[in-house]
Coordinates of C-alpha atoms (C1' of nucleotides) in Angstrom, one line a residue:
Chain A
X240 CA -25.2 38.6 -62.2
X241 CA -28.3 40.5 -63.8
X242 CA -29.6 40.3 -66.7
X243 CA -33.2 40.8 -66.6
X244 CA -33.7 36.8 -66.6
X245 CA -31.4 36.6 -63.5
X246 CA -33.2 39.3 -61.4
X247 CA -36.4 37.2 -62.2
X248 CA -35.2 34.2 -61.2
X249 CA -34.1 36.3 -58.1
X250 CA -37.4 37.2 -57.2
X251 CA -38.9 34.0 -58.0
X252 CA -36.1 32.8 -55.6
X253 CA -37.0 35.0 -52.7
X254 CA -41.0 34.5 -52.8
X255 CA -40.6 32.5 -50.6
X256 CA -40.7 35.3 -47.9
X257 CA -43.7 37.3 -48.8
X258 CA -46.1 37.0 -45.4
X259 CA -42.8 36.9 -43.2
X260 CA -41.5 39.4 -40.8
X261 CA -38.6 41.3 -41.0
X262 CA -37.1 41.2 -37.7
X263 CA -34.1 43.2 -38.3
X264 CA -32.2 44.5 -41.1
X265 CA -28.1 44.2 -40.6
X266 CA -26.0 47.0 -42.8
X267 CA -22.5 45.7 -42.6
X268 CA -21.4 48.2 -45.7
X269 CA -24.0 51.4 -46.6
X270 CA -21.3 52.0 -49.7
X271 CA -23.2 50.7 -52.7
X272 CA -23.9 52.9 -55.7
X273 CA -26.0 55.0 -53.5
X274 CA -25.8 55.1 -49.6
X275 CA -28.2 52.9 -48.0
X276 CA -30.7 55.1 -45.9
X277 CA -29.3 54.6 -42.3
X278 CA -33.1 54.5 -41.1
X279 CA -33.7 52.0 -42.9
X280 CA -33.6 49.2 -40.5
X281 CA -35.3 50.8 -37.9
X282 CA -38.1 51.6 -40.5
X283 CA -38.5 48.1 -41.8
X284 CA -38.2 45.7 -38.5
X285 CA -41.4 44.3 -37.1
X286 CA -43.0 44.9 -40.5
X287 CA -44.5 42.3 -42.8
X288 CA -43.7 41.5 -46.5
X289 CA -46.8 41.6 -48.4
X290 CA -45.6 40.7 -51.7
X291 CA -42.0 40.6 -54.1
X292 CA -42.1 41.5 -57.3
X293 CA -39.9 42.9 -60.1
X294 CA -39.8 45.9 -62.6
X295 CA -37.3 46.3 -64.9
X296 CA -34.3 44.8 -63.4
X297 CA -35.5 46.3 -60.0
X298 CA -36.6 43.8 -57.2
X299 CA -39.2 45.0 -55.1
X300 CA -40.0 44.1 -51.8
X301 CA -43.6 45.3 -50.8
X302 CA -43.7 46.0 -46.9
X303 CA -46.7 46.9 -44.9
X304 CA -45.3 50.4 -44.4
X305 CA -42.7 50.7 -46.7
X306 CA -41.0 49.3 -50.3
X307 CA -37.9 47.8 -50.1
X308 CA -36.3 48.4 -53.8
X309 CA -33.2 46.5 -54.8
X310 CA -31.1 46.8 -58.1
X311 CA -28.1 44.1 -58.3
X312 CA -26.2 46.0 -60.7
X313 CA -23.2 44.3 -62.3
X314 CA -22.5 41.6 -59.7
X315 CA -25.2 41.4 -57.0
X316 CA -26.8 38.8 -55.3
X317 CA -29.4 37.5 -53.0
X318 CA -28.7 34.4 -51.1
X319 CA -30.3 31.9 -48.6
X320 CA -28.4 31.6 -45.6
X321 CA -27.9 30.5 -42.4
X322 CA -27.6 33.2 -39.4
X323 CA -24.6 31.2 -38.1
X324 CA -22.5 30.9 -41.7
X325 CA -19.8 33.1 -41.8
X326 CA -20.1 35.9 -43.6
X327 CA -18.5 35.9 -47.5
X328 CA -16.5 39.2 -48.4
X329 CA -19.0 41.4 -50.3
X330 CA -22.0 40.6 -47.8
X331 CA -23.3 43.9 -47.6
X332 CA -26.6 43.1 -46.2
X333 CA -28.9 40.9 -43.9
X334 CA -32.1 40.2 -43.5
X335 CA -33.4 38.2 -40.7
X336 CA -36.8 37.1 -40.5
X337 CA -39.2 36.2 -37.0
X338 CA -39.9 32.3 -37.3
X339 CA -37.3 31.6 -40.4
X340 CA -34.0 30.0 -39.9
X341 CA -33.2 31.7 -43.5
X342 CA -31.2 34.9 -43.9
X343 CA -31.1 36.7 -46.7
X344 CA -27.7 37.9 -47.7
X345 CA -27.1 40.8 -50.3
X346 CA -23.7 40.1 -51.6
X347 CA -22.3 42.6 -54.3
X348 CA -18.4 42.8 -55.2
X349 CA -18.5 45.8 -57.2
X350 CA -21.1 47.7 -55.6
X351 CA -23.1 48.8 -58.8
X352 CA -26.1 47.7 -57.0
X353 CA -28.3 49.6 -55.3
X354 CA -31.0 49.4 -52.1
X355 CA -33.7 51.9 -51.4
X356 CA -36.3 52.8 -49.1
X357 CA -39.6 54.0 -50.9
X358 CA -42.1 55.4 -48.0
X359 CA -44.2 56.9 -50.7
X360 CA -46.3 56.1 -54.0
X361 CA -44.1 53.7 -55.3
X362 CA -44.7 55.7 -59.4
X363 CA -43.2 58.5 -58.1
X364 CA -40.0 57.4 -56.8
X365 CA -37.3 58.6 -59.4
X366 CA -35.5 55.9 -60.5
X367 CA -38.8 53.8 -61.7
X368 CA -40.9 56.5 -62.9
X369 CA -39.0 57.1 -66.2
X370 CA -38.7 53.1 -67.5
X371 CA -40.0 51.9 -70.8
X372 CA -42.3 49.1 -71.5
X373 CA -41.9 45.5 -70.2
X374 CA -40.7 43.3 -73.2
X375 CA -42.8 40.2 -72.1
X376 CA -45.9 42.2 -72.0
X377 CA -48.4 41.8 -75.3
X378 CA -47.9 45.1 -75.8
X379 CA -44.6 45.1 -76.3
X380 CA -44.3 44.8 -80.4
X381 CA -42.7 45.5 -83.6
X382 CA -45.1 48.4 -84.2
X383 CA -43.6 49.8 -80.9
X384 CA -40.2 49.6 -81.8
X385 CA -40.5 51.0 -84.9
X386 CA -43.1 53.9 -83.8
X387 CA -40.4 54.6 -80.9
X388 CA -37.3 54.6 -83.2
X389 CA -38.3 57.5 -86.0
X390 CA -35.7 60.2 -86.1
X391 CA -33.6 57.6 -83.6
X392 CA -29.7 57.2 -85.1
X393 CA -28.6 55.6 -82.3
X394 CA -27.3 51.8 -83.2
X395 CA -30.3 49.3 -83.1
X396 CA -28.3 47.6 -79.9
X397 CA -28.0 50.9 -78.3
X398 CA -31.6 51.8 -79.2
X399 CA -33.1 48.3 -77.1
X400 CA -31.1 48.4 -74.7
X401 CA -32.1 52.1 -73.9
X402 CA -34.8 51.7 -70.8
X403 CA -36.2 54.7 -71.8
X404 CA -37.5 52.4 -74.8
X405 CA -37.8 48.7 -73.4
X406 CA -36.3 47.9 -70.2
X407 CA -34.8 44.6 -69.4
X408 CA -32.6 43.9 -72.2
X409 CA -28.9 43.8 -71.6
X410 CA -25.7 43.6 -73.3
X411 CA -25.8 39.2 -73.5
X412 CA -29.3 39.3 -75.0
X413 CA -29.5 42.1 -77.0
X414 CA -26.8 40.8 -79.4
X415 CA -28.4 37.7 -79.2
X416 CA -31.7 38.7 -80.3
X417 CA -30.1 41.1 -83.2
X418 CA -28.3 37.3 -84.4
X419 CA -31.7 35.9 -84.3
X420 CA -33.4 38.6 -86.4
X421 CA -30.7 39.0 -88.5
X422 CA -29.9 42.7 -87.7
X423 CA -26.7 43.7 -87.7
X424 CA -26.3 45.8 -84.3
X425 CA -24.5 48.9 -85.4
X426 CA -27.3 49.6 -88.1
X427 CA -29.2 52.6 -87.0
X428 CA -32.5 52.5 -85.2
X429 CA -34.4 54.5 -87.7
X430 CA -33.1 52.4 -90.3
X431 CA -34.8 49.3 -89.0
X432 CA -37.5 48.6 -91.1
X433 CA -40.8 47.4 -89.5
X434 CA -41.1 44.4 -90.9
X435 CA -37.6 43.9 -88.9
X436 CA -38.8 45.5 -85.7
X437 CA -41.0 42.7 -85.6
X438 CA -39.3 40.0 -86.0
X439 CA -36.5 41.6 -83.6
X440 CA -39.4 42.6 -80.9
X441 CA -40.4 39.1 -80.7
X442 CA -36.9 37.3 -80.7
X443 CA -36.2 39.7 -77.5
X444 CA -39.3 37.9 -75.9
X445 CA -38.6 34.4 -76.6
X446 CA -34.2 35.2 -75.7
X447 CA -35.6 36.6 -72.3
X448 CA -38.4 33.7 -72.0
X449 CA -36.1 30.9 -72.6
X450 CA -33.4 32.4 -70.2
X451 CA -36.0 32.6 -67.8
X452 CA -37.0 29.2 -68.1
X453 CA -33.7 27.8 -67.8
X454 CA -33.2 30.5 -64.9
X455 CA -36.3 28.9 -63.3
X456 CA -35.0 25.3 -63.5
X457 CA -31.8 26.6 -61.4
X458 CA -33.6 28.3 -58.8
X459 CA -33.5 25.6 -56.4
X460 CA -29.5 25.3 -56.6
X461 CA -29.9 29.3 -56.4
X462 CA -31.2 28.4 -53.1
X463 CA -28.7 26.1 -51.8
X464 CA -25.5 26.4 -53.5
X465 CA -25.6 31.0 -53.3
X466 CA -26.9 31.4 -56.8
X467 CA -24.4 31.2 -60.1
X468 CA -26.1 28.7 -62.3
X469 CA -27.0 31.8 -64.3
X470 CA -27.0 32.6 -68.3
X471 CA -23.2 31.5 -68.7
X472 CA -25.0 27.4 -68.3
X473 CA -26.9 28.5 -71.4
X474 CA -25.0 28.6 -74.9
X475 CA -25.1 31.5 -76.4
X476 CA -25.2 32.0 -80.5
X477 CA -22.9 35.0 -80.6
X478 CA -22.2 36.4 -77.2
X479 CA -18.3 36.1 -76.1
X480 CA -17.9 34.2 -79.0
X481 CA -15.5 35.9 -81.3
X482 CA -13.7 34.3 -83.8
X483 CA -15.9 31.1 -83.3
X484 CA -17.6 30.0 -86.1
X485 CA -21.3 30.8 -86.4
X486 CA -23.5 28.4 -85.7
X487 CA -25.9 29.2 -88.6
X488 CA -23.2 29.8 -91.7
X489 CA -19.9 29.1 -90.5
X490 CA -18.4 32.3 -90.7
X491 CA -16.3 33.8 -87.7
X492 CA -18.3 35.7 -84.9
X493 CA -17.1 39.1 -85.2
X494 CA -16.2 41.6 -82.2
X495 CA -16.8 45.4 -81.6
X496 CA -17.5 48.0 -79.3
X497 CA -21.1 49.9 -79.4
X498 CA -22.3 52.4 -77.4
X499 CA -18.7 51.4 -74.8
X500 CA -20.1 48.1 -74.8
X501 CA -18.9 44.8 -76.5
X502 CA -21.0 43.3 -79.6
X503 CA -21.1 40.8 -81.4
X504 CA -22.5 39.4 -84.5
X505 CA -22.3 37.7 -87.5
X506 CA -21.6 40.0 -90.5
X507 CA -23.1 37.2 -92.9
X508 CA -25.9 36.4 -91.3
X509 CA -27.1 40.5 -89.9
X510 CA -27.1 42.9 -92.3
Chain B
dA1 C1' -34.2 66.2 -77.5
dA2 C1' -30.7 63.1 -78.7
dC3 C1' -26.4 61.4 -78.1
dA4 C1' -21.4 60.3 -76.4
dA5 C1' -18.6 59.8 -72.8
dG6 C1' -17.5 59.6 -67.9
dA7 C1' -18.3 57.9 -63.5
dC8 C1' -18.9 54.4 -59.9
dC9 C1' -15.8 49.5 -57.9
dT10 C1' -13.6 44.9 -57.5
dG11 C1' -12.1 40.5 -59.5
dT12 C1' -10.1 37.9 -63.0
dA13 C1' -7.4 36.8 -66.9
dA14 C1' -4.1 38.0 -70.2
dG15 C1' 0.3 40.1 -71.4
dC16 C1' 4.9 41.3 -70.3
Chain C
dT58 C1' 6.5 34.7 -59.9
dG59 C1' 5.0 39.3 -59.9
dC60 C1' 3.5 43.7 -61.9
dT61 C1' 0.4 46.1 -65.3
dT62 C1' -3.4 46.4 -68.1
dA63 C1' -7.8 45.4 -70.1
dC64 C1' -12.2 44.1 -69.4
dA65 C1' -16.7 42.3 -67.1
dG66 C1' -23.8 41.0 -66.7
dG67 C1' -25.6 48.2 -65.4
dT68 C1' -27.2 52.8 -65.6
dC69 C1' -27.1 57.4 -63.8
dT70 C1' -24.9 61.9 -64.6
dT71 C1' -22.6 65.3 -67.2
dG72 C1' -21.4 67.7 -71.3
dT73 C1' -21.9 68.6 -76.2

DNA sequence: AACAAGACCTGTAAGC
DNA sequence: TGCTTACAGGTCTTGT
């Protein structure tokens, strides 16, 4: 499911429970890409949600004693259900809730995702202390990109989709916002020149905003139909379109693998 | 420090 | 129809 607009519609899904209680925490499969702590349940029921919020593509779940930090990875979801449906294949998780006929279902075929338990300072836990900026924060910029990308030969795709550098931007819309600016995705980072970085910097704010706007406008099926009306509703200019023309020149889209990850792009229209 | 490649896992679609 | 293969929204880990 994720990209970062996905995971944002998540949480915006799911606020919903901040000020409930947890009332117990069902772990029908621990296997996801990291176990999930056994003690977890026993830690977290009776406790209150304070607030949900995300980072990165990271969900998290602020409890009165304890964060409860949730990565979907390739294919995971959060759904609303009902304590008596039946349980779909892939339903890891469940949270029940005191006073709430709503469960909340982690569902994750592949098991990329990941769930944690963060009893400390929330900075220091590992996998969130490293990340890069936000891309929808003002200081997010061209001059950023560029400052960050001296002595950087990676590919310009490679390069923003590195969370090191911007977190957030995934494989759909970081070839769309290279179509947008014109930048041809294999070009090297350092090559970029600023007056590019900027334009690219703020076409990965408004492909990210508008997803999340359409995101936003789903959220209520999200609720009641499992999720799925996600980025595929939304047309793309380039992504999984290959040998379509483009919709700015006509040429065909044009295919190819950067970083071990498909790309695509318009070799008129990105240089 | 920077980079490339491998790893994790299941479902789906395409090819034979 | 069935089997085999390629590929999919992510990102941490390992090796050069």
């Amino acid at each position: 499911m994720p990209e970062l607009p996905e995971v944002e519609t998540t949480v915006r899904g799911i606020k919903s429970i901040e000020s409930s209680v947890i009332e117990k925490i069902d772990i029908f499969n621990p296997n996801l890409r990291w176990p999930v702590p056994n003690d977890l349940p026993n830690f977290l029921s009776g406790k209150k949600i304070l607030s949900v919020h995300r980072r990165a593509k990271y969900i998290i779940i602020k409890c009165s004693n304890a964060y409860l930090v949730i990565h979907l990875g390739m294919t995971g979801k959060l759904v609303f259900a009902k304590p008596s449906d039946t349980l779909k294949k892939h339903d890891h998780i469940q949270i029940t809730f005191i006073n709430n006929e709503q469960v909340i279902r982690y569902n994750d075929p592949r098991r990329f995702g990941s769930v944690h338990l963060v009893k400390d300072n929330l900075d220091d836990f590992k996998l969130l202390a490293d990340l890069g900026i936000e891309p929808l924060v003002f200081e997010f910029d061209g001059n950023y990109l560029f400052t960050k990308a001296r002595k950087r030969n990676v590919a310009i795709k490679t390069f923003i989709m590195n969370h090191h550098i911007v977190v957030g931007v995934g494989n759909i819309y970081a070839s769309e916002a290279l179509f947008l600016s014109g930048i041809r995705p294999s070009v090297s980072a350092c090559k970029v020149t600023r007056r590019k970085m900027e334009i690219l910097a703020k076409n990965i704010k408004h492909v990210l905003s508008v997803a999340i706007e359409k995101g936003g406008s789903t959220i209520s099926d999200f609720m009641n139909t499992k999720g799925e009306q996600g980025y595929f509703q939304i047309g793309h200019q380039v992504y999984n379109r290959e040998d379509q023309p483009c919709n700015k020149c006509g040429a065909k889209i044009k295919k190819t693998i950067i970083g071990q990850r498909s790309s695509f792009f318009c070799s008129t229209c990105q240089r």
